[in-house]
mmCIF file of N, CA and C in Angstrom:
data_model
loop_
_atom_site.group_PDB
_atom_site.id
_atom_site.type_symbol
_atom_site.label_atom_id
_atom_site.label_comp_id
_atom_site.label_asym_id
_atom_site.label_seq_id
_atom_site.Cartn_x
_atom_site.Cartn_y
_atom_site.Cartn_z
ATOM 1 N N MET A 1 103.354 107.168 63.639
ATOM 2 C CA MET A 1 104.914 106.471 63.724
ATOM 3 C C MET A 1 105.689 107.077 63.517
ATOM 4 N N LEU A 2 107.041 107.335 64.256
ATOM 5 C CA LEU A 2 107.570 107.960 63.650
ATOM 6 C C LEU A 2 109.695 107.386 63.601
ATOM 7 N N LYS A 3 110.397 107.852 62.830
ATOM 8 C CA LYS A 3 110.830 107.245 61.897
ATOM 9 C C LYS A 3 111.922 106.772 63.393
ATOM 10 N N ASN A 4 112.408 105.045 62.843
ATOM 11 C CA ASN A 4 113.013 103.817 63.779
ATOM 12 C C ASN A 4 111.843 103.582 64.936
ATOM 13 N N ASN A 5 110.625 103.468 64.433
ATOM 14 C CA ASN A 5 109.463 102.875 64.829
ATOM 15 C C ASN A 5 108.946 103.468 66.352
ATOM 16 N N LEU A 6 109.576 104.448 66.276
ATOM 17 C CA LEU A 6 109.131 105.314 67.882
ATOM 18 C C LEU A 6 107.609 105.379 68.062
ATOM 19 N N LYS A 7 107.249 104.906 68.679
ATOM 20 C CA LYS A 7 105.887 104.832 68.958
ATOM 21 C C LYS A 7 105.367 106.081 69.776
ATOM 22 N N ILE A 8 104.633 106.611 69.881
ATOM 23 C CA ILE A 8 104.212 107.864 70.454
ATOM 24 C C ILE A 8 102.537 107.909 70.352
ATOM 25 N N ASP A 9 101.725 107.158 70.641
ATOM 26 C CA ASP A 9 100.085 107.291 70.871
ATOM 27 C C ASP A 9 99.760 107.604 72.110
ATOM 28 N N ASN A 10 100.618 106.667 72.912
ATOM 29 C CA ASN A 10 100.280 106.552 74.188
ATOM 30 C C ASN A 10 101.084 106.651 75.257
ATOM 31 N N ARG A 11 101.578 107.797 75.407
ATOM 32 C CA ARG A 11 102.643 108.418 76.515
ATOM 33 C C ARG A 11 101.996 109.419 77.364
ATOM 34 N N LEU A 12 102.105 109.122 78.749
ATOM 35 C CA LEU A 12 102.240 109.991 79.227
ATOM 36 C C LEU A 12 103.196 110.618 80.330
ATOM 37 N N SER A 13 103.575 112.318 81.035
ATOM 38 C CA SER A 13 104.391 112.335 82.017
ATOM 39 C C SER A 13 103.121 113.058 83.027
ATOM 40 N N LEU A 14 104.081 112.607 84.310
ATOM 41 C CA LEU A 14 102.974 113.439 84.959
ATOM 42 C C LEU A 14 103.857 113.522 86.585
ATOM 43 N N ILE A 15 104.064 115.376 86.450
ATOM 44 C CA ILE A 15 104.666 115.141 88.123
ATOM 45 C C ILE A 15 103.373 115.580 88.675
ATOM 46 N N GLY A 16 103.910 115.088 90.149
ATOM 47 C CA GLY A 16 103.433 114.881 91.529
ATOM 48 C C GLY A 16 103.812 114.656 92.445
ATOM 49 N N LEU A 17 103.431 114.114 94.141
ATOM 50 C CA LEU A 17 103.719 113.774 95.030
ATOM 51 C C LEU A 17 102.936 112.628 94.835
ATOM 52 N N VAL A 18 103.597 111.370 95.935
ATOM 53 C CA VAL A 18 103.279 110.075 96.282
ATOM 54 C C VAL A 18 102.721 110.041 97.000
ATOM 55 N N THR A 19 101.247 109.580 97.388
ATOM 56 C CA THR A 19 100.569 110.424 98.311
ATOM 57 C C THR A 19 99.898 108.561 99.142
ATOM 58 N N SER A 20 100.383 107.729 98.551
ATOM 59 C CA SER A 20 100.188 105.808 99.358
ATOM 60 C C SER A 20 101.611 105.501 99.443
ATOM 61 N N GLN A 21 101.763 104.639 100.592
ATOM 62 C CA GLN A 21 103.368 103.812 100.398
ATOM 63 C C GLN A 21 102.556 102.873 99.253
ATOM 64 N N PRO A 22 104.173 102.898 98.589
ATOM 65 C CA PRO A 22 104.030 101.718 97.679
ATOM 66 C C PRO A 22 104.094 100.283 98.133
ATOM 67 N N LYS A 23 102.727 99.586 97.353
ATOM 68 C CA LYS A 23 102.924 98.048 97.473
ATOM 69 C C LYS A 23 102.829 97.368 96.870
ATOM 70 N N GLN A 24 103.729 96.311 97.101
ATOM 71 C CA GLN A 24 104.492 95.389 96.533
ATOM 72 C C GLN A 24 104.105 94.019 96.240
ATOM 73 N N THR A 25 103.783 93.525 94.942
ATOM 74 C CA THR A 25 103.425 92.224 94.984
ATOM 75 C C THR A 25 103.873 91.437 93.959
ATOM 76 N N LYS A 26 103.760 90.303 93.317
ATOM 77 C CA LYS A 26 104.887 89.542 92.939
ATOM 78 C C LYS A 26 103.685 88.840 92.156
ATOM 79 N N SER A 27 104.107 88.403 90.591
ATOM 80 C CA SER A 27 102.931 87.473 89.376
ATOM 81 C C SER A 27 103.350 86.063 89.805
ATOM 82 N N PRO A 28 102.184 85.267 89.643
ATOM 83 C CA PRO A 28 102.693 84.236 89.126
ATOM 84 C C PRO A 28 103.563 83.707 88.827
ATOM 85 N N SER A 29 104.381 84.669 87.430
ATOM 86 C CA SER A 29 104.885 84.240 86.992
ATOM 87 C C SER A 29 106.615 84.740 87.344
ATOM 88 N N GLY A 30 106.961 85.296 88.599
ATOM 89 C CA GLY A 30 108.262 86.006 89.127
ATOM 90 C C GLY A 30 108.492 87.687 88.949
ATOM 91 N N ILE A 31 107.409 88.424 88.183
ATOM 92 C CA ILE A 31 107.472 89.433 87.819
ATOM 93 C C ILE A 31 106.499 90.375 88.737
ATOM 94 N N THR A 32 107.999 91.155 89.531
ATOM 95 C CA THR A 32 107.426 92.550 90.450
ATOM 96 C C THR A 32 106.712 93.378 90.112
ATOM 97 N N HIS A 33 105.517 93.552 90.428
ATOM 98 C CA HIS A 33 105.145 95.011 90.534
ATOM 99 C C HIS A 33 104.980 96.174 92.036
ATOM 100 N N CYS A 34 104.937 96.553 91.603
ATOM 101 C CA CYS A 34 104.579 97.953 92.376
ATOM 102 C C CYS A 34 103.529 99.027 92.019
ATOM 103 N N ARG A 35 102.670 99.466 93.473
ATOM 104 C CA ARG A 35 101.683 100.564 92.925
ATOM 105 C C ARG A 35 101.308 101.152 93.714
ATOM 106 N N PHE A 36 101.520 102.553 93.270
ATOM 107 C CA PHE A 36 100.863 103.809 94.606
ATOM 108 C C PHE A 36 100.515 104.990 93.882
ATOM 109 N N LEU A 37 100.209 105.780 94.867
ATOM 110 C CA LEU A 37 99.246 106.726 93.901
ATOM 111 C C LEU A 37 99.901 107.888 94.085
ATOM 112 N N LEU A 38 100.449 108.895 92.630
ATOM 113 C CA LEU A 38 100.271 109.957 92.632
ATOM 114 C C LEU A 38 99.240 111.125 92.527
ATOM 115 N N GLU A 39 99.604 111.886 93.319
ATOM 116 C CA GLU A 39 98.910 113.481 93.375
ATOM 117 C C GLU A 39 99.647 114.901 92.432
ATOM 118 N N HIS A 40 98.227 115.281 91.613
ATOM 119 C CA HIS A 40 99.041 116.151 90.756
ATOM 120 C C HIS A 40 98.471 117.386 91.246
ATOM 121 N N ARG A 41 98.960 118.878 91.224
ATOM 122 C CA ARG A 41 98.046 119.631 90.970
ATOM 123 C C ARG A 41 98.786 120.730 90.653
ATOM 124 N N SER A 42 98.618 121.926 89.596
ATOM 125 C CA SER A 42 99.284 122.431 89.133
ATOM 126 C C SER A 42 97.783 123.618 88.573
ATOM 127 N N GLU A 43 98.466 124.814 88.100
ATOM 128 C CA GLU A 43 97.499 125.901 87.304
ATOM 129 C C GLU A 43 97.864 126.472 86.417
ATOM 130 N N GLN A 44 97.197 125.386 85.183
ATOM 131 C CA GLN A 44 97.018 125.669 83.447
ATOM 132 C C GLN A 44 95.993 126.730 82.198
ATOM 133 N N ASN A 45 96.864 127.049 82.227
ATOM 134 C CA ASN A 45 95.888 127.985 80.900
ATOM 135 C C ASN A 45 95.012 127.215 80.345
ATOM 136 N N GLU A 46 94.091 127.900 80.073
ATOM 137 C CA GLU A 46 93.009 127.195 79.446
ATOM 138 C C GLU A 46 92.224 128.264 78.091
ATOM 139 N N ALA A 47 92.095 127.855 76.848
ATOM 140 C CA ALA A 47 91.169 129.333 76.217
ATOM 141 C C ALA A 47 91.348 130.296 77.040
ATOM 142 N N GLY A 48 92.274 131.117 77.174
ATOM 143 C CA GLY A 48 92.918 132.078 78.170
ATOM 144 C C GLY A 48 92.903 132.447 79.176
ATOM 145 N N LEU A 49 92.373 131.850 80.177
ATOM 146 C CA LEU A 49 91.916 131.507 81.350
ATOM 147 C C LEU A 49 92.729 130.384 82.108
ATOM 148 N N SER A 50 93.106 130.729 83.153
ATOM 149 C CA SER A 50 94.397 130.351 84.431
ATOM 150 C C SER A 50 92.338 129.223 84.773
ATOM 151 N N ARG A 51 92.732 127.751 85.039
ATOM 152 C CA ARG A 51 92.501 126.830 85.709
ATOM 153 C C ARG A 51 93.157 126.145 86.661
ATOM 154 N N GLN A 52 92.612 125.690 87.702
ATOM 155 C CA GLN A 52 93.307 124.653 88.752
ATOM 156 C C GLN A 52 93.136 123.004 88.282
ATOM 157 N N ALA A 53 94.336 122.326 87.368
ATOM 158 C CA ALA A 53 94.008 121.095 87.397
ATOM 159 C C ALA A 53 94.351 120.003 88.460
ATOM 160 N N TRP A 54 93.917 119.169 89.150
ATOM 161 C CA TRP A 54 94.085 118.236 90.052
ATOM 162 C C TRP A 54 93.832 116.970 90.028
ATOM 163 N N CYS A 55 94.822 115.448 89.836
ATOM 164 C CA CYS A 55 94.068 114.630 89.535
ATOM 165 C C CYS A 55 95.055 113.596 90.856
ATOM 166 N N LYS A 56 94.699 112.490 91.137
ATOM 167 C CA LYS A 56 94.964 111.416 91.689
ATOM 168 C C LYS A 56 95.003 110.125 90.914
ATOM 169 N N MET A 57 96.391 109.570 90.207
ATOM 170 C CA MET A 57 96.750 108.638 89.497
ATOM 171 C C MET A 57 97.209 107.147 90.035
ATOM 172 N N PRO A 58 96.744 106.378 90.294
ATOM 173 C CA PRO A 58 97.910 105.087 90.102
ATOM 174 C C PRO A 58 99.011 104.640 89.343
ATOM 175 N N ILE A 59 99.894 104.807 89.477
ATOM 176 C CA ILE A 59 101.204 104.220 88.900
ATOM 177 C C ILE A 59 101.861 102.881 89.454
ATOM 178 N N GLN A 60 101.813 102.235 88.468
ATOM 179 C CA GLN A 60 102.409 101.001 88.306
ATOM 180 C C GLN A 60 103.627 100.988 87.893
ATOM 181 N N LEU A 61 104.855 100.197 88.630
ATOM 182 C CA LEU A 61 106.001 99.737 88.004
ATOM 183 C C LEU A 61 106.028 98.400 87.896
ATOM 184 N N SER A 62 106.748 98.034 86.956
ATOM 185 C CA SER A 62 106.776 96.371 86.606
ATOM 186 C C SER A 62 107.675 96.119 85.921
ATOM 187 N N GLY A 63 108.352 94.832 86.860
ATOM 188 C CA GLY A 63 109.873 94.290 86.361
ATOM 189 C C GLY A 63 110.927 94.923 87.200
ATOM 190 N N ASN A 64 111.778 94.190 87.044
ATOM 191 C CA ASN A 64 113.445 94.091 88.130
ATOM 192 C C ASN A 64 114.419 95.252 87.864
ATOM 193 N N GLN A 65 114.456 95.977 87.189
ATOM 194 C CA GLN A 65 114.435 97.319 86.456
ATOM 195 C C GLN A 65 114.497 98.482 87.425
ATOM 196 N N PHE A 66 112.783 98.058 88.404
ATOM 197 C CA PHE A 66 112.961 98.868 89.441
ATOM 198 C C PHE A 66 112.973 98.724 90.701
ATOM 199 N N THR A 67 114.010 97.750 91.020
ATOM 200 C CA THR A 67 114.199 97.090 92.596
ATOM 201 C C THR A 67 114.691 98.282 93.354
ATOM 202 N N GLN A 68 115.754 99.381 92.458
ATOM 203 C CA GLN A 68 116.022 99.713 93.262
ATOM 204 C C GLN A 68 115.707 101.317 93.890
ATOM 205 N N THR A 69 114.548 101.191 92.255
ATOM 206 C CA THR A 69 113.661 102.891 92.318
ATOM 207 C C THR A 69 112.699 102.718 94.007
ATOM 208 N N ILE A 70 112.188 101.584 93.516
ATOM 209 C CA ILE A 70 110.934 101.290 94.476
ATOM 210 C C ILE A 70 111.322 101.404 95.905
ATOM 211 N N GLN A 71 112.575 101.212 95.924
ATOM 212 C CA GLN A 71 113.124 101.349 97.512
ATOM 213 C C GLN A 71 113.087 102.955 98.428
ATOM 214 N N SER A 72 113.245 103.726 96.847
ATOM 215 C CA SER A 72 113.267 105.198 97.521
ATOM 216 C C SER A 72 112.044 105.619 97.627
ATOM 217 N N ILE A 73 111.035 105.289 97.312
ATOM 218 C CA ILE A 73 109.897 105.766 96.741
ATOM 219 C C ILE A 73 108.963 105.907 97.897
ATOM 220 N N THR A 74 108.569 107.089 98.965
ATOM 221 C CA THR A 74 108.116 106.683 100.325
ATOM 222 C C THR A 74 106.920 108.176 99.517
ATOM 223 N N VAL A 75 105.728 108.320 100.447
ATOM 224 C CA VAL A 75 105.289 109.295 100.829
ATOM 225 C C VAL A 75 105.704 110.673 100.917
ATOM 226 N N GLY A 76 104.859 111.619 100.247
ATOM 227 C CA GLY A 76 105.572 113.164 100.059
ATOM 228 C C GLY A 76 106.355 112.955 99.235
ATOM 229 N N LYS A 77 107.311 112.213 98.451
ATOM 230 C CA LYS A 77 108.969 112.705 97.548
ATOM 231 C C LYS A 77 107.523 112.886 96.335
ATOM 232 N N LYS A 78 108.325 113.999 95.087
ATOM 233 C CA LYS A 78 108.152 114.580 94.356
ATOM 234 C C LYS A 78 108.746 114.019 93.373
ATOM 235 N N LEU A 79 107.623 113.343 92.144
ATOM 236 C CA LEU A 79 108.356 112.378 91.014
ATOM 237 C C LEU A 79 107.939 112.879 89.739
ATOM 238 N N LEU A 80 108.665 112.848 88.780
ATOM 239 C CA LEU A 80 108.143 112.265 87.150
ATOM 240 C C LEU A 80 108.401 111.587 86.955
ATOM 241 N N VAL A 81 107.074 111.211 86.907
ATOM 242 C CA VAL A 81 106.587 109.618 85.698
ATOM 243 C C VAL A 81 106.301 109.656 84.844
ATOM 244 N N VAL A 82 106.838 109.012 83.592
ATOM 245 C CA VAL A 82 106.453 108.670 82.008
ATOM 246 C C VAL A 82 106.415 107.195 81.936
ATOM 247 N N GLY A 83 105.432 107.158 81.383
ATOM 248 C CA GLY A 83 104.552 105.979 80.670
ATOM 249 C C GLY A 83 103.560 105.537 79.695
ATOM 250 N N PHE A 84 102.972 104.285 80.139
ATOM 251 C CA PHE A 84 101.639 104.307 79.509
ATOM 252 C C PHE A 84 100.595 104.011 80.150
ATOM 253 N N ILE A 85 99.671 104.456 79.565
ATOM 254 C CA ILE A 85 97.734 104.780 80.377
ATOM 255 C C ILE A 85 97.231 103.179 79.422
ATOM 256 N N SER A 86 96.881 102.649 80.735
ATOM 257 C CA SER A 86 95.629 101.812 80.578
ATOM 258 C C SER A 86 94.954 101.859 81.377
ATOM 259 N N SER A 87 93.527 100.735 81.202
ATOM 260 C CA SER A 87 92.274 100.907 81.858
ATOM 261 C C SER A 87 92.759 99.233 82.574
ATOM 262 N N HIS A 88 92.531 99.496 84.151
ATOM 263 C CA HIS A 88 92.260 98.179 84.840
ATOM 264 C C HIS A 88 90.975 98.838 85.262
ATOM 265 N N LYS A 89 90.557 97.606 85.400
ATOM 266 C CA LYS A 89 88.625 97.242 86.226
ATOM 267 C C LYS A 89 89.802 97.038 88.271
ATOM 268 N N THR A 90 89.203 97.797 88.960
ATOM 269 C CA THR A 90 89.048 97.570 89.993
ATOM 270 C C THR A 90 88.053 96.673 91.023
ATOM 271 N N ALA A 91 88.208 96.588 92.061
ATOM 272 C CA ALA A 91 88.190 95.012 93.017
ATOM 273 C C ALA A 91 86.338 95.541 92.975
ATOM 274 N N ASN A 92 85.845 96.567 92.280
ATOM 275 C CA ASN A 92 84.185 96.868 92.344
ATOM 276 C C ASN A 92 83.612 96.837 91.205
ATOM 277 N N GLY A 93 84.468 96.760 90.225
ATOM 278 C CA GLY A 93 84.443 96.361 88.964
ATOM 279 C C GLY A 93 84.148 97.470 88.361
ATOM 280 N N LEU A 94 84.659 99.113 88.543
ATOM 281 C CA LEU A 94 84.688 99.775 88.025
ATOM 282 C C LEU A 94 85.873 100.073 86.711
ATOM 283 N N SER A 95 85.862 100.823 86.245
ATOM 284 C CA SER A 95 87.615 100.567 84.782
ATOM 285 C C SER A 95 87.839 102.375 85.487
ATOM 286 N N GLN A 96 89.278 102.162 85.395
ATOM 287 C CA GLN A 96 90.299 103.224 86.424
ATOM 288 C C GLN A 96 91.669 103.339 85.288
ATOM 289 N N LEU A 97 91.532 104.512 84.685
ATOM 290 C CA LEU A 97 93.398 104.694 84.300
ATOM 291 C C LEU A 97 94.568 104.617 85.363
ATOM 292 N N VAL A 98 95.289 103.577 84.926
ATOM 293 C CA VAL A 98 96.634 103.563 85.655
ATOM 294 C C VAL A 98 97.903 103.678 84.523
ATOM 295 N N LEU A 99 98.914 104.893 85.495
ATOM 296 C CA LEU A 99 100.003 104.967 84.399
ATOM 297 C C LEU A 99 101.427 103.655 84.509
ATOM 298 N N HIS A 100 101.360 103.178 83.499
ATOM 299 C CA HIS A 100 102.465 102.057 83.821
ATOM 300 C C HIS A 100 103.411 102.502 83.172
ATOM 301 N N ALA A 101 104.569 102.944 84.391
ATOM 302 C CA ALA A 101 105.898 103.948 84.573
ATOM 303 C C ALA A 101 107.102 102.934 83.629
ATOM 304 N N GLU A 102 107.607 104.282 83.169
ATOM 305 C CA GLU A 102 108.414 103.582 82.132
ATOM 306 C C GLU A 102 109.858 103.869 82.574
ATOM 307 N N ASN A 103 110.044 105.267 83.307
ATOM 308 C CA ASN A 103 110.789 106.201 83.655
ATOM 309 C C ASN A 103 110.417 106.901 84.985
ATOM 310 N N ILE A 104 111.239 107.250 85.953
ATOM 311 C CA ILE A 104 110.799 107.727 86.859
ATOM 312 C C ILE A 104 112.046 109.026 87.242
ATOM 313 N N GLU A 105 112.030 109.775 87.501
ATOM 314 C CA GLU A 105 112.794 111.257 88.022
ATOM 315 C C GLU A 105 112.491 111.863 89.413
ATOM 316 N N PHE A 106 113.400 111.537 90.537
ATOM 317 C CA PHE A 106 113.211 111.979 91.697
ATOM 318 C C PHE A 106 113.355 113.545 91.417
ATOM 319 N N LEU A 107 112.721 114.001 92.394
ATOM 320 C CA LEU A 107 112.477 115.944 91.528
ATOM 321 C C LEU A 107 112.692 116.887 93.183
ATOM 322 N N ASP A 108 112.918 116.077 94.189
ATOM 323 C CA ASP A 108 113.169 116.345 95.470
ATOM 324 C C ASP A 108 113.905 116.245 95.929
#
């Protein structure tokens, strides 16, 4: 915990390319949700050696504050997504980490 009760215990920022068309749904309570995949590729330094890093992460946007943003998200767009991660169960019962976006920045 930091000053002003700012919590930093679950924070992730990820830059990548959108690889799936955003899919919108609405919860029974009327909350808009949008989900898409973000693919990250980079070269990282680990233990003094260069290593290729790669992941494909599901991104979820929830709430009306993203209504305009969702319209601009298309396959191939480069984004910076900042938010928190949480585990979701897939349809076949497997656990999957999902990045719940709190802020999105278009980089191209």
